[in-house]
PDB file of C-alpha atoms in Angstrom:
ATOM      1  CA  ILE L   1     132.900  95.530 161.070  1.00 52.00           C
ATOM      2  CA  ASN L   2     131.484  99.039 162.053  1.00 47.00           C
ATOM      3  CA  ALA L   3     131.415  98.816 165.719  1.00 50.00           C
ATOM      4  CA  GLU L   4     128.900 101.682 166.005  1.00 50.00           C
ATOM      5  CA  TYR L   5     126.246 100.316 163.666  1.00 50.00           C
ATOM      6  CA  GLY L   6     127.186  96.710 163.764  1.00 52.00           C
ATOM      7  CA  VAL L   7     127.408  96.374 159.936  1.00 50.00           C
ATOM      8  CA  PRO L   8     130.237  95.384 157.628  1.00 55.00           C
ATOM      9  CA  CYS L   9     132.405  98.268 156.556  1.00 50.00           C
ATOM     10  CA  SER L  10     132.017  97.217 152.865  1.00 53.00           C
ATOM     11  CA  THR L  11     128.404  97.487 153.095  1.00 51.00           C
ATOM     12  CA  ALA L  12     128.443 100.911 154.629  1.00 49.00           C
ATOM     13  CA  MET L  13     130.947 102.164 151.981  1.00 52.00           C
ATOM     14  CA  SER L  14     129.016 100.626 149.140  1.00 55.00           C
ATOM     15  CA  SER L  15     125.858 102.403 150.567  1.00 55.00           C
ATOM     16  CA  ARG L  16     127.570 105.684 150.745  1.00 55.00           C
ATOM     17  CA  ASP L  17     129.045 105.234 147.159  1.00 55.00           C
ATOM     18  CA  GLY L  18     125.378 104.504 145.922  1.00 56.00           C
ATOM     19  CA  LYS L  19     124.115 107.710 147.418  1.00 54.00           C
ATOM     20  CA  SER L  20     126.968 109.758 145.722  1.00 53.00           C
ATOM     21  CA  PHE L  21     126.266 108.040 142.549  1.00 49.00           C
ATOM     22  CA  GLU L  22     122.640 108.919 142.685  1.00 53.00           C
ATOM     23  CA  LYS L  23     123.496 112.669 143.429  1.00 50.00           C
ATOM     24  CA  VAL L  24     125.722 112.646 140.398  1.00 48.00           C
ATOM     25  CA  LEU L  25     122.988 111.341 138.311  1.00 47.00           C
ATOM     26  CA  GLY L  26     120.207 113.638 139.785  1.00 49.00           C
ATOM     27  CA  GLY L  27     120.236 116.178 136.973  1.00 50.00           C
ATOM     28  CA  LYS L  28     120.367 115.959 133.147  1.00 53.00           C
ATOM     29  CA  LEU L  29     123.703 115.640 131.472  1.00 52.00           C
ATOM     30  CA  LYS L  30     124.446 118.486 128.969  1.00 54.00           C
ATOM     31  CA  MET L  31     127.169 117.488 126.663  1.00 50.00           C
ATOM     32  CA  LYS L  32     128.610 119.521 123.945  1.00 50.00           C
ATOM     33  CA  GLY L  33     126.822 119.173 120.443  1.00 51.00           C
ATOM     34  CA  MET L  34     123.501 117.927 122.200  1.00 50.00           C
ATOM     35  CA  PRO L  35     120.370 119.766 121.022  1.00 53.00           C
ATOM     36  CA  THR L  36     119.218 122.485 123.598  1.00 55.00           C
ATOM     37  CA  GLU L  37     115.637 122.828 124.736  1.00 54.00           C
ATOM     38  CA  SER L  38     115.050 125.785 122.475  1.00 63.00           C
ATOM     39  CA  LYS L  39     115.976 123.677 119.412  1.00 65.00           C
ATOM     40  CA  LYS L  40     113.629 120.998 120.514  1.00 67.00           C
ATOM     41  CA  LYS L  41     110.688 123.381 120.991  1.00 67.00           C
ATOM     42  CA  LYS L  42     111.433 124.807 117.565  1.00 64.00           C
ATOM     43  CA  ARG L  43     111.475 121.298 115.947  1.00 70.00           C
ATOM     44  CA  LYS L  44     108.111 120.472 117.931  1.00 67.00           C
ATOM     45  CA  LYS L  45     106.484 123.732 116.644  1.00 62.00           C
ATOM     46  CA  HIS L  46     107.839 123.002 113.131  1.00 58.00           C
ATOM     47  CA  ARG L  47     106.177 119.446 113.233  1.00 64.00           C
ATOM     48  CA  GLU L  48     102.853 120.865 114.620  1.00 61.00           C
ATOM     49  CA  GLU L  49     102.744 123.323 111.628  1.00 57.00           C
ATOM     50  CA  GLU L  50     103.339 120.415 109.232  1.00 58.00           C
ATOM     51  CA  ASP L  51     100.634 118.308 110.892  1.00 55.00           C
ATOM     52  CA  ALA L  52      98.323 121.318 110.451  1.00 51.00           C
ATOM     53  CA  LEU L  53      99.098 121.576 106.829  1.00 51.00           C
ATOM     54  CA  ALA L  54      98.669 117.777 106.211  1.00 56.00           C
ATOM     55  CA  VAL L  55      95.174 117.755 104.939  1.00 59.00           C
ATOM     56  CA  SER L  56      93.292 115.127 103.217  1.00 64.00           C
ATOM     57  CA  GLU L  57      93.120 115.299  99.395  1.00 72.00           C
ATOM     58  CA  GLU L  58      89.978 113.171  99.292  1.00 84.00           C
ATOM     59  CA  PRO L  59      86.592 114.815  98.471  1.00 87.00           C
ATOM     60  CA  GLN L  60      84.832 116.071 101.565  1.00 90.00           C
ATOM     61  CA  HIS L  61      81.055 116.982 101.878  1.00 91.00           C
ATOM     62  CA  GLY L  62      80.417 120.757 102.134  1.00 90.00           C
ATOM     63  CA  ALA L  63      77.934 122.235 104.288  1.00 91.00           C
ATOM     64  CA  GLY L  64      74.673 123.575 102.796  1.00 93.00           C
ATOM     65  CA  SER L  65      73.905 123.643  99.149  1.00 94.00           C
ATOM     66  CA  ILE L  66      74.753 125.811  96.188  1.00 94.00           C
ATOM     67  CA  LEU L  67      73.580 127.591  93.036  1.00 94.00           C
ATOM     68  CA  SER L  68      75.744 129.010  90.076  1.00 94.00           C
ATOM     69  CA  ASN L  69      75.482 131.609  87.552  1.00 93.00           C
ATOM     70  CA  ALA L  70      78.543 131.689  85.222  1.00 93.00           C
ATOM     71  CA  THR L  71      81.547 131.686  87.480  1.00 93.00           C
ATOM     72  CA  SER L  72      79.580 133.069  90.574  1.00 94.00           C
ATOM     73  CA  VAL L  73      78.498 130.457  93.140  1.00 95.00           C
ATOM     74  CA  MET L  74      75.926 131.241  95.848  1.00 95.00           C
ATOM     75  CA  GLY L  75      75.706 129.194  98.965  1.00 94.00           C
ATOM     76  CA  LYS L  76      72.680 128.405 101.346  1.00 93.00           C
ATOM     77  CA  ASP L  77      73.742 127.543 104.867  1.00 92.00           C
ATOM     78  CA  SER L  78      77.287 127.332 103.762  1.00 93.00           C
ATOM     79  CA  VAL L  79      80.487 128.130 105.322  1.00 93.00           C
ATOM     80  CA  PHE L  80      82.926 128.707 102.408  1.00 93.00           C
ATOM     81  CA  LYS L  81      85.336 130.880 104.517  1.00 91.00           C
ATOM     82  CA  ASP L  82      85.878 128.225 107.022  1.00 89.00           C
ATOM     83  CA  CYS L  83      86.745 125.356 104.687  1.00 88.00           C
ATOM     84  CA  LEU L  84      87.654 126.718 101.260  1.00 90.00           C
ATOM     85  CA  GLN L  85      90.629 128.738  99.923  1.00 89.00           C
ATOM     86  CA  THR L  86      91.824 129.831  96.407  1.00 89.00           C
ATOM     87  CA  GLY L  87      93.069 126.888  94.594  1.00 89.00           C
ATOM     88  CA  ASP L  88      90.825 124.339  96.166  1.00 91.00           C
ATOM     89  CA  CYS L  89      88.290 122.480  93.950  1.00 92.00           C
ATOM     90  CA  LEU L  90      84.400 122.350  93.800  1.00 93.00           C
ATOM     91  CA  LEU L  91      83.075 119.003  92.863  1.00 93.00           C
ATOM     92  CA  VAL L  92      79.312 118.563  92.010  1.00 94.00           C
ATOM     93  CA  MET L  93      76.968 115.894  90.576  1.00 93.00           C
ATOM     94  CA  HIS L  94      75.515 118.019  87.853  1.00 92.00           C
ATOM     95  CA  PRO L  95      71.608 117.577  87.726  1.00 91.00           C
ATOM     96  CA  THR L  96      71.442 118.164  83.995  1.00 90.00           C
ATOM     97  CA  THR L  97      74.409 115.874  82.611  1.00 88.00           C
ATOM     98  CA  LEU L  98      74.278 113.577  85.595  1.00 89.00           C
ATOM     99  CA  ALA L  99      78.152 113.632  85.588  1.00 92.00           C
ATOM    100  CA  TYR L 100      80.684 114.842  88.268  1.00 93.00           C
ATOM    101  CA  GLU L 101      82.118 118.185  87.364  1.00 94.00           C
ATOM    102  CA  THR L 102      85.136 119.675  89.129  1.00 93.00           C
ATOM    103  CA  ARG L 103      85.999 123.373  88.935  1.00 94.00           C
ATOM    104  CA  THR L 104      88.959 125.356  90.562  1.00 93.00           C
ATOM    105  CA  ILE L 105      88.035 128.095  93.052  1.00 93.00           C
ATOM    106  CA  LYS L 106      89.340 131.571  91.926  1.00 93.00           C
ATOM    107  CA  ALA L 107      88.305 133.548  95.120  1.00 92.00           C
ATOM    108  CA  VAL L 108      86.372 132.908  98.281  1.00 92.00           C
ATOM    109  CA  LEU L 109      84.247 136.251  98.912  1.00 93.00           C
ATOM    110  CA  SER L 110      82.339 135.221 101.899  1.00 93.00           C
ATOM    111  CA  ASN L 111      80.625 132.176 103.547  1.00 93.00           C
ATOM    112  CA  VAL L 112      77.926 132.357 100.992  1.00 94.00           C
ATOM    113  CA  SER L 113      79.550 133.449  97.858  1.00 94.00           C
ATOM    114  CA  LEU L 114      82.732 132.473  95.918  1.00 94.00           C
ATOM    115  CA  LEU L 115      84.114 132.763  92.155  1.00 95.00           C
ATOM    116  CA  LEU L 116      85.192 129.810  89.904  1.00 94.00           C
ATOM    117  CA  ALA L 117      88.031 129.804  87.480  1.00 93.00           C
ATOM    118  CA  GLU L 118      85.486 128.698  84.917  1.00 94.00           C
ATOM    119  CA  PRO L 119      81.748 127.943  84.996  1.00 93.00           C
ATOM    120  CA  PHE L 120      80.033 124.620  85.053  1.00 94.00           C
ATOM    121  CA  SER L 121      78.816 123.236  81.795  1.00 93.00           C
ATOM    122  CA  THR L 122      75.503 124.770  82.466  1.00 93.00           C
ATOM    123  CA  ASP L 123      74.255 126.866  85.354  1.00 93.00           C
ATOM    124  CA  LEU L 124      73.127 125.052  88.632  1.00 93.00           C
ATOM    125  CA  ILE L 125      69.559 126.707  88.755  1.00 92.00           C
ATOM    126  CA  SER L 126      68.401 124.618  91.672  1.00 93.00           C
ATOM    127  CA  TRP L 127      70.048 124.065  95.029  1.00 95.00           C
ATOM    128  CA  VAL L 128      72.358 121.108  94.917  1.00 94.00           C
ATOM    129  CA  ASP L 129      74.815 119.371  97.228  1.00 94.00           C
ATOM    130  CA  TYR L 130      78.560 119.752  96.673  1.00 95.00           C
ATOM    131  CA  GLN L 131      81.961 118.407  97.831  1.00 93.00           C
ATOM    132  CA  TYR L 132      85.262 120.163  97.830  1.00 93.00           C
ATOM    133  CA  ILE L 133      88.917 118.973  97.388  1.00 90.00           C
ATOM    134  CA  VAL L 134      91.568 120.738  99.342  1.00 90.00           C
ATOM    135  CA  ASN L 135      94.779 121.566  97.412  1.00 86.00           C
ATOM    136  CA  PRO L 136      97.609 121.150 100.009  1.00 84.00           C
ATOM    137  CA  HIS L 137     100.317 122.497  97.693  1.00 83.00           C
ATOM    138  CA  VAL L 138      98.616 125.937  97.244  1.00 79.00           C
ATOM    139  CA  ARG L 139      97.841 125.985 100.951  1.00 77.00           C
ATOM    140  CA  LYS L 140     101.616 125.300 101.796  1.00 80.00           C
ATOM    141  CA  GLU L 141     102.900 127.913  99.441  1.00 80.00           C
ATOM    142  CA  LYS L 142     100.450 130.378 100.883  1.00 77.00           C
ATOM    143  CA  HIS L 143     101.506 129.488 104.462  1.00 76.00           C
ATOM    144  CA  GLU L 144     105.332 129.802 103.568  1.00 79.00           C
ATOM    145  CA  SER L 145     104.573 133.178 101.623  1.00 79.00           C
ATOM    146  CA  GLU L 146     102.827 134.532 104.927  1.00 77.00           C
ATOM    147  CA  ALA L 147     105.722 133.167 107.180  1.00 80.00           C
ATOM    148  CA  GLN L 148     108.280 134.984 104.921  1.00 83.00           C
ATOM    149  CA  GLU L 149     106.160 138.264 105.053  1.00 83.00           C
ATOM    150  CA  VAL L 150     105.925 138.095 108.851  1.00 83.00           C
ATOM    151  CA  LYS L 151     109.941 137.524 109.210  1.00 82.00           C
ATOM    152  CA  LYS L 152     110.418 140.554 106.704  1.00 81.00           C
ATOM    153  CA  LYS L 153     108.133 142.680 108.654  1.00 81.00           C
ATOM    154  CA  LYS L 154     109.950 141.662 111.970  1.00 80.00           C
ATOM    155  CA  LYS L 155     113.290 142.423 110.526  1.00 75.00           C
ATOM    156  CA  GLU L 156     112.248 145.796 109.184  1.00 72.00           C
ATOM    157  CA  LYS L 157     110.846 146.643 112.646  1.00 72.00           C
ATOM    158  CA  ARG L 158     114.278 145.679 114.405  1.00 70.00           C
ATOM    159  CA  GLU L 159     116.185 147.740 111.920  1.00 64.00           C
ATOM    160  CA  GLU L 160     113.904 150.795 112.453  1.00 60.00           C
ATOM    161  CA  GLY L 161     114.239 150.421 116.214  1.00 56.00           C
ATOM    162  CA  ARG L 162     118.118 150.424 116.122  1.00 69.00           C
ATOM    163  CA  THR L 163     119.296 153.498 117.638  1.00 74.00           C
ATOM    164  CA  PHE L 164     122.556 154.788 119.238  1.00 73.00           C
ATOM    165  CA  THR L 165     122.397 156.942 122.486  1.00 77.00           C
ATOM    166  CA  TYR L 166     125.241 158.871 123.862  1.00 75.00           C
ATOM    167  CA  GLN L 167     125.829 161.860 126.102  1.00 76.00           C
ATOM    168  CA  THR L 168     127.574 165.023 124.964  1.00 76.00           C
ATOM    169  CA  LYS L 169     128.544 168.356 126.482  1.00 75.00           C
ATOM    170  CA  ALA L 170     125.695 171.069 126.127  1.00 74.00           C
ATOM    171  CA  ALA L 171     126.390 174.520 125.001  1.00 72.00           C
ATOM    172  CA  SER L 172     126.109 176.052 128.396  1.00 68.00           C
ATOM    173  CA  THR L 173     128.240 177.744 130.950  1.00 64.00           C
ATOM    174  CA  TRP L 174     128.066 174.906 133.571  1.00 69.00           C
ATOM    175  CA  GLY L 175     129.227 172.229 131.127  1.00 64.00           C
ATOM    176  CA  SER L 176     126.376 170.050 131.622  1.00 76.00           C
ATOM    177  CA  LEU L 177     125.707 166.841 129.680  1.00 78.00           C
ATOM    178  CA  LYS L 178     122.850 166.274 127.173  1.00 78.00           C
ATOM    179  CA  THR L 179     121.614 162.909 125.950  1.00 81.00           C
ATOM    180  CA  VAL L 180     121.478 162.425 121.991  1.00 79.00           C
ATOM    181  CA  THR L 181     119.775 159.711 120.260  1.00 78.00           C
ATOM    182  CA  GLU L 182     120.613 158.834 116.625  1.00 76.00           C
ATOM    183  CA  LYS L 183     118.983 156.301 114.302  1.00 74.00           C
ATOM    184  CA  LEU L 184     121.368 153.870 112.707  1.00 72.00           C
ATOM    185  CA  GLY L 185     121.232 152.673 109.251  1.00 67.00           C
ATOM    186  CA  LYS L 186     120.687 149.135 108.004  1.00 64.00           C
ATOM    187  CA  THR L 187     124.389 148.648 107.008  1.00 68.00           C
ATOM    188  CA  VAL L 188     125.925 149.669 110.477  1.00 72.00           C
ATOM    189  CA  SER L 189     127.814 146.548 111.795  1.00 74.00           C
ATOM    190  CA  LYS L 190     128.618 145.699 115.430  1.00 73.00           C
ATOM    191  CA  SER L 191     132.283 146.642 114.885  1.00 79.00           C
ATOM    192  CA  LYS L 192     131.172 150.087 113.674  1.00 77.00           C
ATOM    193  CA  LEU L 193     128.840 150.501 116.418  1.00 73.00           C
ATOM    194  CA  LEU L 194     131.751 149.581 118.982  1.00 77.00           C
ATOM    195  CA  GLU L 195     133.935 152.071 117.227  1.00 79.00           C
ATOM    196  CA  MET L 196     131.188 154.836 117.367  1.00 76.00           C
ATOM    197  CA  ARG L 197     130.914 154.186 121.131  1.00 74.00           C
ATOM    198  CA  CYS L 198     134.651 154.353 121.748  1.00 77.00           C
ATOM    199  CA  LYS L 199     134.720 157.779 120.262  1.00 74.00           C
ATOM    200  CA  LYS L 200     131.854 159.083 122.366  1.00 69.00           C
ATOM    201  CA  VAL L 201     133.369 157.939 125.585  1.00 61.00           C
ATOM    202  CA  HIS L 202     134.277 161.029 127.856  1.00 54.00           C
ATOM    203  CA  ASP L 203     136.011 161.634 131.042  1.00 46.00           C
ATOM    204  CA  ARG L 204     133.807 163.364 133.541  1.00 46.00           C
ATOM    205  CA  HIS L 205     136.902 164.890 135.401  1.00 45.00           C
ATOM    206  CA  CYS L 206     138.187 166.654 132.299  1.00 42.00           C
TER     207      CYS L 206
END
């Protein structure tokens, strides 16, 4: 029994052991092979991008109404730019044939103007309501193409920004040093860069 506190020694020891155990478990365990926080963030960002691209392929009601003249479509109170892209489909109940007709969108010119790949059976000469069907495959391809273009531009910018800076003796009586900066080519490896640096090392006391 602990004479100072009047409690059994075994109880005091177990209490100290418990506190030590809590200290050990206070932080997250980082074991080899476990995904780092940065990888988790990348996966989360990738999931968010996939969710953004996961659109419904069911017909959706479009804002406003439309007229058509051959492959040209004019809108009234429409927002084509906000909801339509090249490759999506336009769906209307044709007032003449009383049948649904679907046409692929060739280009979205503005919120009130777009072009179709082919015209309707006859021109829509009176304002009619319309629906649209999103093409997720075309949108995914466009998104991937834009992502590749961004990566390509970043890579080119990095390569353009690669420089090699060193000091060399200036052509003067006092033997002062001048700083020289050279642009590196795309094919210069890290080992080659190290070799270049070693050759440019100088002893100031010489």
